[in-house]
Short mmCIF file of C-alpha atoms in Angstrom, two decimals:
data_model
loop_
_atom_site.label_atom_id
_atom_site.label_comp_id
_atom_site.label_asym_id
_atom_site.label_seq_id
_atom_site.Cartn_x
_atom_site.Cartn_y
_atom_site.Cartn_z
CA UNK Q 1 89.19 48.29 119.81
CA UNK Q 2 92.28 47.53 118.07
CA UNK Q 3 94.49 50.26 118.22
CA UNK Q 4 96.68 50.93 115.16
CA UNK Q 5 96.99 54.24 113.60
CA UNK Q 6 97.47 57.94 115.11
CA UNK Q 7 95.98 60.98 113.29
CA UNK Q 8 95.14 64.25 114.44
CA UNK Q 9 91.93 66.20 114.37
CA UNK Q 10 92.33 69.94 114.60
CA UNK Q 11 95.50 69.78 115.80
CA UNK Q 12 94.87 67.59 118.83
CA UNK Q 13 96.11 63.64 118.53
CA UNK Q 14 94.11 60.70 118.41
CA UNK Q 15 94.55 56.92 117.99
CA UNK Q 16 91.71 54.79 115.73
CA UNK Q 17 91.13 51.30 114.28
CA UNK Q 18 92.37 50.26 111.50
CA UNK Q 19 90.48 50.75 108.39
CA UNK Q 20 88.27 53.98 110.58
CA UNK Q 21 86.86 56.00 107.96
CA UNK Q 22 86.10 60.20 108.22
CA UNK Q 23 82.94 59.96 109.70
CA UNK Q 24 83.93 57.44 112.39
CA UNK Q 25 86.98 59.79 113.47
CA UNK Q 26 84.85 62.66 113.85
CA UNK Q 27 82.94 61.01 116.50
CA UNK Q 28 86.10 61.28 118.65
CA UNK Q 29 86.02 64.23 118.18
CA UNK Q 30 82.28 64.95 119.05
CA UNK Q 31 81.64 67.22 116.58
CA UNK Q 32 79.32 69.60 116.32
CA UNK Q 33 76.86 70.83 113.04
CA UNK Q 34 77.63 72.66 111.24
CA UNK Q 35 81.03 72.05 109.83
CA UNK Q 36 83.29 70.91 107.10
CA UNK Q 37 85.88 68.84 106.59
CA UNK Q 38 89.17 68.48 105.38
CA UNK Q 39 91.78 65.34 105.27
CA UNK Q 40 95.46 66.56 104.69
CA UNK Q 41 94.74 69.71 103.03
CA UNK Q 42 91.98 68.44 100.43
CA UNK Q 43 88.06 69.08 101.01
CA UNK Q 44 86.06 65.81 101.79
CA UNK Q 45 82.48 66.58 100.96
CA UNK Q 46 80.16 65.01 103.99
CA UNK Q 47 78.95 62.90 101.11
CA UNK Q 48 82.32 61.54 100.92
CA UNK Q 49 82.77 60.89 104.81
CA UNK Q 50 81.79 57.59 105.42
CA UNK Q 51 83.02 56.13 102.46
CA UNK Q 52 86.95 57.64 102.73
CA UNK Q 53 89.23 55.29 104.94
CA UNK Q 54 91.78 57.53 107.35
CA UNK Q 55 95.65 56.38 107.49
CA UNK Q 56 98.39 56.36 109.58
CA UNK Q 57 99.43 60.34 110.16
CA UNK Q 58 96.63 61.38 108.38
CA UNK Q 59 95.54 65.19 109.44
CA UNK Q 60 91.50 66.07 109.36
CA UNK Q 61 90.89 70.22 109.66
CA UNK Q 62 86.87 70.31 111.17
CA UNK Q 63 85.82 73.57 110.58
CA UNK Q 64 83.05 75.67 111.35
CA UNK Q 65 81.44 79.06 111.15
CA UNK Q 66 83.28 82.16 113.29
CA UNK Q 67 83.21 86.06 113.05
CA UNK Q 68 84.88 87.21 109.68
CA UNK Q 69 85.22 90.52 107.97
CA UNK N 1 64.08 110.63 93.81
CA UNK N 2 62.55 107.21 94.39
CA UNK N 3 64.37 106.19 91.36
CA UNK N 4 67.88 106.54 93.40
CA UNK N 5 66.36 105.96 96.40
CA UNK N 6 65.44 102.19 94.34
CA UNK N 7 68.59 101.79 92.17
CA UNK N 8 70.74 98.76 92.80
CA UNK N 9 73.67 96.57 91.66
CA UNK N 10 74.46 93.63 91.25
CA UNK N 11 76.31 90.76 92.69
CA UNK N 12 76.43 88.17 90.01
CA UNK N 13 73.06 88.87 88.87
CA UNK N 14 71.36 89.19 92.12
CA UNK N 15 70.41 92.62 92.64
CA UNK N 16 71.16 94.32 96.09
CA UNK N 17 69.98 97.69 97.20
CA UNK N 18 72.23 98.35 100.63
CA UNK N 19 75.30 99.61 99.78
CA UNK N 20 76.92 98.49 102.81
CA UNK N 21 78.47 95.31 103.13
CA UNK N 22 79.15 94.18 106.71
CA UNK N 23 81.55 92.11 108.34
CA UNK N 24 80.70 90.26 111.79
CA UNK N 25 84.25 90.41 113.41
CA UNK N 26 85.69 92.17 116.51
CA UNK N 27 82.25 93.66 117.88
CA UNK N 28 82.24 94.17 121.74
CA UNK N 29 79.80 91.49 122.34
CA UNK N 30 76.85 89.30 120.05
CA UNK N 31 74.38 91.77 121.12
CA UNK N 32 76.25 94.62 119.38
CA UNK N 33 77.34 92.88 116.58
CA UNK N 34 74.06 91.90 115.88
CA UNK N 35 72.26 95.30 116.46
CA UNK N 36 74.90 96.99 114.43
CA UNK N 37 74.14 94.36 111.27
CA UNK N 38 70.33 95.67 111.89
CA UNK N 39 71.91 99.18 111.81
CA UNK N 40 73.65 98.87 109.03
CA UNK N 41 70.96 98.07 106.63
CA UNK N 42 72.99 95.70 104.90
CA UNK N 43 72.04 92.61 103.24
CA UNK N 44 75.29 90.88 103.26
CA UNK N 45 77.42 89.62 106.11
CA UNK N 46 80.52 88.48 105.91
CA UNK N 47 81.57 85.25 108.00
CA UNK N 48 84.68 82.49 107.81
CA UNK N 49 85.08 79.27 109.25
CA UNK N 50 88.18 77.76 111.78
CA UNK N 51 89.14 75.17 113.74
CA UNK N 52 85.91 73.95 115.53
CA UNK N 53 87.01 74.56 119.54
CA UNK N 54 84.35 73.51 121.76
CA UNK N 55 80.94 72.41 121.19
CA UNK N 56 79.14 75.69 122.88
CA UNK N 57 81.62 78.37 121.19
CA UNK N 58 80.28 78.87 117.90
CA UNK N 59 76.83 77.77 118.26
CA UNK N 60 75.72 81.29 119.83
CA UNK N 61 77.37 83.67 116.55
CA UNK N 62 76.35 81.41 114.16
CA UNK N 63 72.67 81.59 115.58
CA UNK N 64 72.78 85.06 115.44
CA UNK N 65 73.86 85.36 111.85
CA UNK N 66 70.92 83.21 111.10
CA UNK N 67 68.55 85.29 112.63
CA UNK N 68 69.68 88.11 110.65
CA UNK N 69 68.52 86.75 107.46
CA UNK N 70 70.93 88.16 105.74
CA UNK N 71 72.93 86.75 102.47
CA UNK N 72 76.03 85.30 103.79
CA UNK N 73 79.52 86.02 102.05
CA UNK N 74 81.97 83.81 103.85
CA UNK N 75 85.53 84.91 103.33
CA UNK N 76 88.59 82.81 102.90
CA UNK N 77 91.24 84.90 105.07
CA UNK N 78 94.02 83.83 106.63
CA UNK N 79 94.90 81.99 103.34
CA UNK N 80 98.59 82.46 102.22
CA UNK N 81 98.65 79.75 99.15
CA UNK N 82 96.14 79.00 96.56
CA UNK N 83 95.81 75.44 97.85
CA UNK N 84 94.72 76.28 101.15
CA UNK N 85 92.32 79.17 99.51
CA UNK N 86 90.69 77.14 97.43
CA UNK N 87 89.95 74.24 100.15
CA UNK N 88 88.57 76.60 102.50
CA UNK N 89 86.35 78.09 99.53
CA UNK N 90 85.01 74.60 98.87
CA UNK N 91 84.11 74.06 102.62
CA UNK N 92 82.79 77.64 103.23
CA UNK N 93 80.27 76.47 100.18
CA UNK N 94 79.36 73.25 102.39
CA UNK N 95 78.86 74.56 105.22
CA UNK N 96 77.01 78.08 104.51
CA UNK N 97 75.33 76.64 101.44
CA UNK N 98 76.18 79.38 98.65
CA UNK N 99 78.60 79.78 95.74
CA UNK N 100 79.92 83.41 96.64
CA UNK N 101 83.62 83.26 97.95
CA UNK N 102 85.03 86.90 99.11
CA UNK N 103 88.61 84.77 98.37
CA UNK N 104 91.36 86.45 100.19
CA UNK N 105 94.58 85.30 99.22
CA UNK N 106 97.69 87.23 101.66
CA UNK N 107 100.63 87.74 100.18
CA UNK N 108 102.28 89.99 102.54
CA UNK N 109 101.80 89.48 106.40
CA UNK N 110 103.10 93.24 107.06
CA UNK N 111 100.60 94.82 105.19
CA UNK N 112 98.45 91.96 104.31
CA UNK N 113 98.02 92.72 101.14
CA UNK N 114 97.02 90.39 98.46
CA UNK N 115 99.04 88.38 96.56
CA UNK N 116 98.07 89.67 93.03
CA UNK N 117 99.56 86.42 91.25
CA UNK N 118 97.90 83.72 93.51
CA UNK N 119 94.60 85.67 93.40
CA UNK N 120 94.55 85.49 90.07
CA UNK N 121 95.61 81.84 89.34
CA UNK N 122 93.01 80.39 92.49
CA UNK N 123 90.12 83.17 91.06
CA UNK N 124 90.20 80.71 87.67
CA UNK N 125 90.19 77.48 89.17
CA UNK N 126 87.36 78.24 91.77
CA UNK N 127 85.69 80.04 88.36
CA UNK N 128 86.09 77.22 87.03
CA UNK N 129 84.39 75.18 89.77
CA UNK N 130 80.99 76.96 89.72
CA UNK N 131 82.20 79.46 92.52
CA UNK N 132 80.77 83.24 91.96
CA UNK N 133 84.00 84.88 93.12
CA UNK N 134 84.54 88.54 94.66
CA UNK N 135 87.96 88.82 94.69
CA UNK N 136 89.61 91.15 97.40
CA UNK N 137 92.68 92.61 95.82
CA UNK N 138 94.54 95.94 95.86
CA UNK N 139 94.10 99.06 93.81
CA UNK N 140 96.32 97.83 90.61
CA UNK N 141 94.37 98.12 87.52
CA UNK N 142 96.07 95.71 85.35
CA UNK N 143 95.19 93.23 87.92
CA UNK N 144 91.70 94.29 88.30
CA UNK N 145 91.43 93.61 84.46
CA UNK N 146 92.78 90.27 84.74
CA UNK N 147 90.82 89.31 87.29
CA UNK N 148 87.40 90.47 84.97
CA UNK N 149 88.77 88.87 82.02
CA UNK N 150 88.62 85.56 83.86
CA UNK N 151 85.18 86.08 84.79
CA UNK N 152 85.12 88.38 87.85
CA UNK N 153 81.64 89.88 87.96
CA UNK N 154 82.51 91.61 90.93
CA UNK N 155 86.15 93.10 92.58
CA UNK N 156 86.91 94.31 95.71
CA UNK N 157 89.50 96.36 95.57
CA UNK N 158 91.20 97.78 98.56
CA UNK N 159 90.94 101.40 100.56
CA UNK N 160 93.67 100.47 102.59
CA UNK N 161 95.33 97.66 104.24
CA UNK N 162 92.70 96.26 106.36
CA UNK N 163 92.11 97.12 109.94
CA UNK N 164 93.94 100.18 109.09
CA UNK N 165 91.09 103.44 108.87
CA UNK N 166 93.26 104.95 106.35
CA UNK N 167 90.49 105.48 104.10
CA UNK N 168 91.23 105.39 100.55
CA UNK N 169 94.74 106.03 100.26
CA UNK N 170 95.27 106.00 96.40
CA UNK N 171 91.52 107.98 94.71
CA UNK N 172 93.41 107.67 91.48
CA UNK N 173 93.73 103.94 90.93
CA UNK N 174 91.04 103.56 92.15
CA UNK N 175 88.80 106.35 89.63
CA UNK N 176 90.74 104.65 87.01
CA UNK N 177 89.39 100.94 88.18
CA UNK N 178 86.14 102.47 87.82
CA UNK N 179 86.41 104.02 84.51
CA UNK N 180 88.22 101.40 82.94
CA UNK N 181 85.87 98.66 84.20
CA UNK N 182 81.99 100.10 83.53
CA UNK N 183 80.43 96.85 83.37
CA UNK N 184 82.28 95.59 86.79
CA UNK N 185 80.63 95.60 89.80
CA UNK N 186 83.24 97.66 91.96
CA UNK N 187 83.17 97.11 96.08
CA UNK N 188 85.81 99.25 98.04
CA UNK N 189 86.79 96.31 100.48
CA UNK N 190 88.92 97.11 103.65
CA UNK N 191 90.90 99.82 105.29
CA UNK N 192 87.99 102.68 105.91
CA UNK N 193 87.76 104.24 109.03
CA UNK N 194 85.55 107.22 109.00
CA UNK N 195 81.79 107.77 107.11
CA UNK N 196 83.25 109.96 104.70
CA UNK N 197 85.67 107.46 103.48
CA UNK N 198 82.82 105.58 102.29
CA UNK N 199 81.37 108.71 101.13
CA UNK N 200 83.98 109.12 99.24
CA UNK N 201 83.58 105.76 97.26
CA UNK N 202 80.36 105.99 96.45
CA UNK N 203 81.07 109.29 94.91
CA UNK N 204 83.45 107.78 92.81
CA UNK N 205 81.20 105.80 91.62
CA UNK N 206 82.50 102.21 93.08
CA UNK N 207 78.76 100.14 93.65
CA UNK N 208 79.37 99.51 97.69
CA UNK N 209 81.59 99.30 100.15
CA UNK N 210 82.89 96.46 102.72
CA UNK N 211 83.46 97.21 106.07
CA UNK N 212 84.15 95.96 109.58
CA UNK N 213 86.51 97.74 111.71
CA UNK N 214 85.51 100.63 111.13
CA UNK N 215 82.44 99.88 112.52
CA UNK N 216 83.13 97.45 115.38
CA UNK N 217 86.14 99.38 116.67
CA UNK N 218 84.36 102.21 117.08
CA UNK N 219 83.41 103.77 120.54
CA UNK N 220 79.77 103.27 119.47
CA UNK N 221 79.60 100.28 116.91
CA UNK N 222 75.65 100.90 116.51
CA UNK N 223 75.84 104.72 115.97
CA UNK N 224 78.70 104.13 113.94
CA UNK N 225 76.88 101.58 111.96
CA UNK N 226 73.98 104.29 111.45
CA UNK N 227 76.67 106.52 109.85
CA UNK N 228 78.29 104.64 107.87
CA UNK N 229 74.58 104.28 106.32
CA UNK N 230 73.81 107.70 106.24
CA UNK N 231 76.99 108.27 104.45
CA UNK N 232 76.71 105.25 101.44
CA UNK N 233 73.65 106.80 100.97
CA UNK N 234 74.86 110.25 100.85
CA UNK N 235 77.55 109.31 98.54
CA UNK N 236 75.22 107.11 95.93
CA UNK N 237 73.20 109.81 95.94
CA UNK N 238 75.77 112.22 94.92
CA UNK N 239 77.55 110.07 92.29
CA UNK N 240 73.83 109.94 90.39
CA UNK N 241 73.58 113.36 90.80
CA UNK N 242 76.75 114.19 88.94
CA UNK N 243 79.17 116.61 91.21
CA UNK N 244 79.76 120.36 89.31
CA UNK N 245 83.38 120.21 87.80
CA UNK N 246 86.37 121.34 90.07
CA UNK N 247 87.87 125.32 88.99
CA UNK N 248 91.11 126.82 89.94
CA UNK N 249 89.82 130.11 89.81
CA UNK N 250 86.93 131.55 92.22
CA UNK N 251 83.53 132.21 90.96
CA UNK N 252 80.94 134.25 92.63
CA UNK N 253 77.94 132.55 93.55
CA UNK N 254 75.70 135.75 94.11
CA UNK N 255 74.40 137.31 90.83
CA UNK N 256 76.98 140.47 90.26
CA UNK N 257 74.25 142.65 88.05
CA UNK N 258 73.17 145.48 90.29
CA UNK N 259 75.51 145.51 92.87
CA UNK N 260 74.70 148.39 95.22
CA UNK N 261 76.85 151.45 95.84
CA UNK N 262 79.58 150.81 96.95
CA UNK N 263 81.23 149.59 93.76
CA UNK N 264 79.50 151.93 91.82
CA UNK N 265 82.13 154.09 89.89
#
């Protein structure tokens, strides 16, 4: 795998192909159902996953359900 | 009786009959958080979502809530900036499948109380989005109007800051909320500590209460939970029965006709 681009997932740093879209990053990540996602600050419906292309820098939030009052 | 015992309110046209709203934070351990929920009686949880940690650490809570059956209200706290509010609204409606959004906006990390003007300006965009909001906001009824006039079925106003057990710290804003806004579902969100605090909003007339410190702080978060039921209850109860007005002057309660000798002249 050609390595070209860094991004970070939750705060931790990872390093992806060129032209690696959402859904492909999250599976460096191993994530887990359920969750949602979020590339630099904006909501990517899961719909949208697979089709939006990550970039150099780019910042994904994977959230999922905790404890809240 | 049954009639109060049956009466409800609603929450953007869905009618709920527990008047106790429950959050699903700082509990002891699952076990008590979930058999204070079941204590509760309520039929809304509140939940949130963060950073995904490891693959085991959420999986456990989030079954619980499930099993609960409960309607879940996922919150957006932590949110300092409209931006960030209204992206974690849009994934809490992924992930937990429903348009209600208890939308916390902080504006103050001393206090953490609301920022009025934020609140306001992310309410009408996530209105605007299809999102049933409940609004958590503090005691100001200008603002509480505002937020209705955009479309707020439902507010939330605050007892106190949260976490705090202060109980309602201002009755007057508050009785004025509720008398100014008749047609407003009214939910006294955050800072009770004791039953009688939420006694004391039901009595007022506000529809429920939201609580979770209160209860999960508490020596005993189950018999606490029980309490707090009794005492929603209690309060409803007396709001419908209308409380006798409040005298300066004393009144004798025993009938004076035919007092016995010893005030005989």
């Amino acid at each position: 795998m050609k390595v070209s681009m860094k991004i970070t997932i939750n705060g931790q740093h990872f390093e992806l192909a060129d032209s690696t879209n959402v859904a492909q990053g999250l599976t460096q990540f191993a994530a887990k159902e359920p969750f949602a996602v979020a590339l630099n600050g904006q909501f990517i419906p899961r719909s949208q996953c697979d089709t939006t292309l990550l970039n150099e820098g780019d910042s994904i939030e994977l959230l999922s359900p905790i404890q809240g009052g | 009786m049954s009639s109060v015992i049956s009466d409800s309110f609603s929450i953007y046209g869905e009618q709920i009959t527990s008047r106790l709203l429950i959050g699903s934070a700082l509990y002891p351990s699952p076990a008590v958080m979930a058999d204070s929920i079941v204590a509760s009686g309520a039929q809304i949880v509140t939940v949130s979502l963060r950073r995904q940690q490891s693959a085991a650490a959420g999986d456990d809570f989030w079954q619980l809530i499930k099993d609960t059956g409960l309607k879940i209200l996922p919150n957006t706290a932590g949110c300092h900036s409209v931006n960030e509010a209204i992206t974690l609204a849009q994934m809490c409606r992924e992930v937990f499948a429903t348009d209600w959004i208890k939308l916390e906006l902080i504006g103050d990390d001393y206090n953490l109380q609301p920022d009025p003007f934020a609140l306001l300006e992310a309410t009408q965009i996530l209105l605007a989005e299809g999102f049933k909001v409940l609004p958590y906001c503090t005691d100001d009824l200008v603002l509480c109007q505002r937020l209705a006039d955009a479309g707020c079925e439902v507010l939330m106003p605050w007892g106190a800051p949260i976490g705090t057990g202060k109980g309602l710290l201002n009755k007057y804003n508050l009785k004025t909320i509720r008398e100014r806004l008749p047609d407003t579902t009214l939910i006294v969100d955050a800072g009770l500590g004791l039953p009688s605090h939420a006694c004391q909003a039901l009595e007022l007339g506000y529809d429920a209460v939201l609580l979770n410190s209160a209860i999960a702080g508490a020596g005993c978060p189950v018999t606490m939970s029980h309490a707090f039921k009794a005492a929603v209850d209690a309060g409803r109860f007396a709001y419908r029965a209308k409380a006798m007005p409040e005298k300066d002057v004393a009144a004798p309660s025993t009938p004076t006709m035919g007092m016995p000798f010893w005030h005989q002249q």
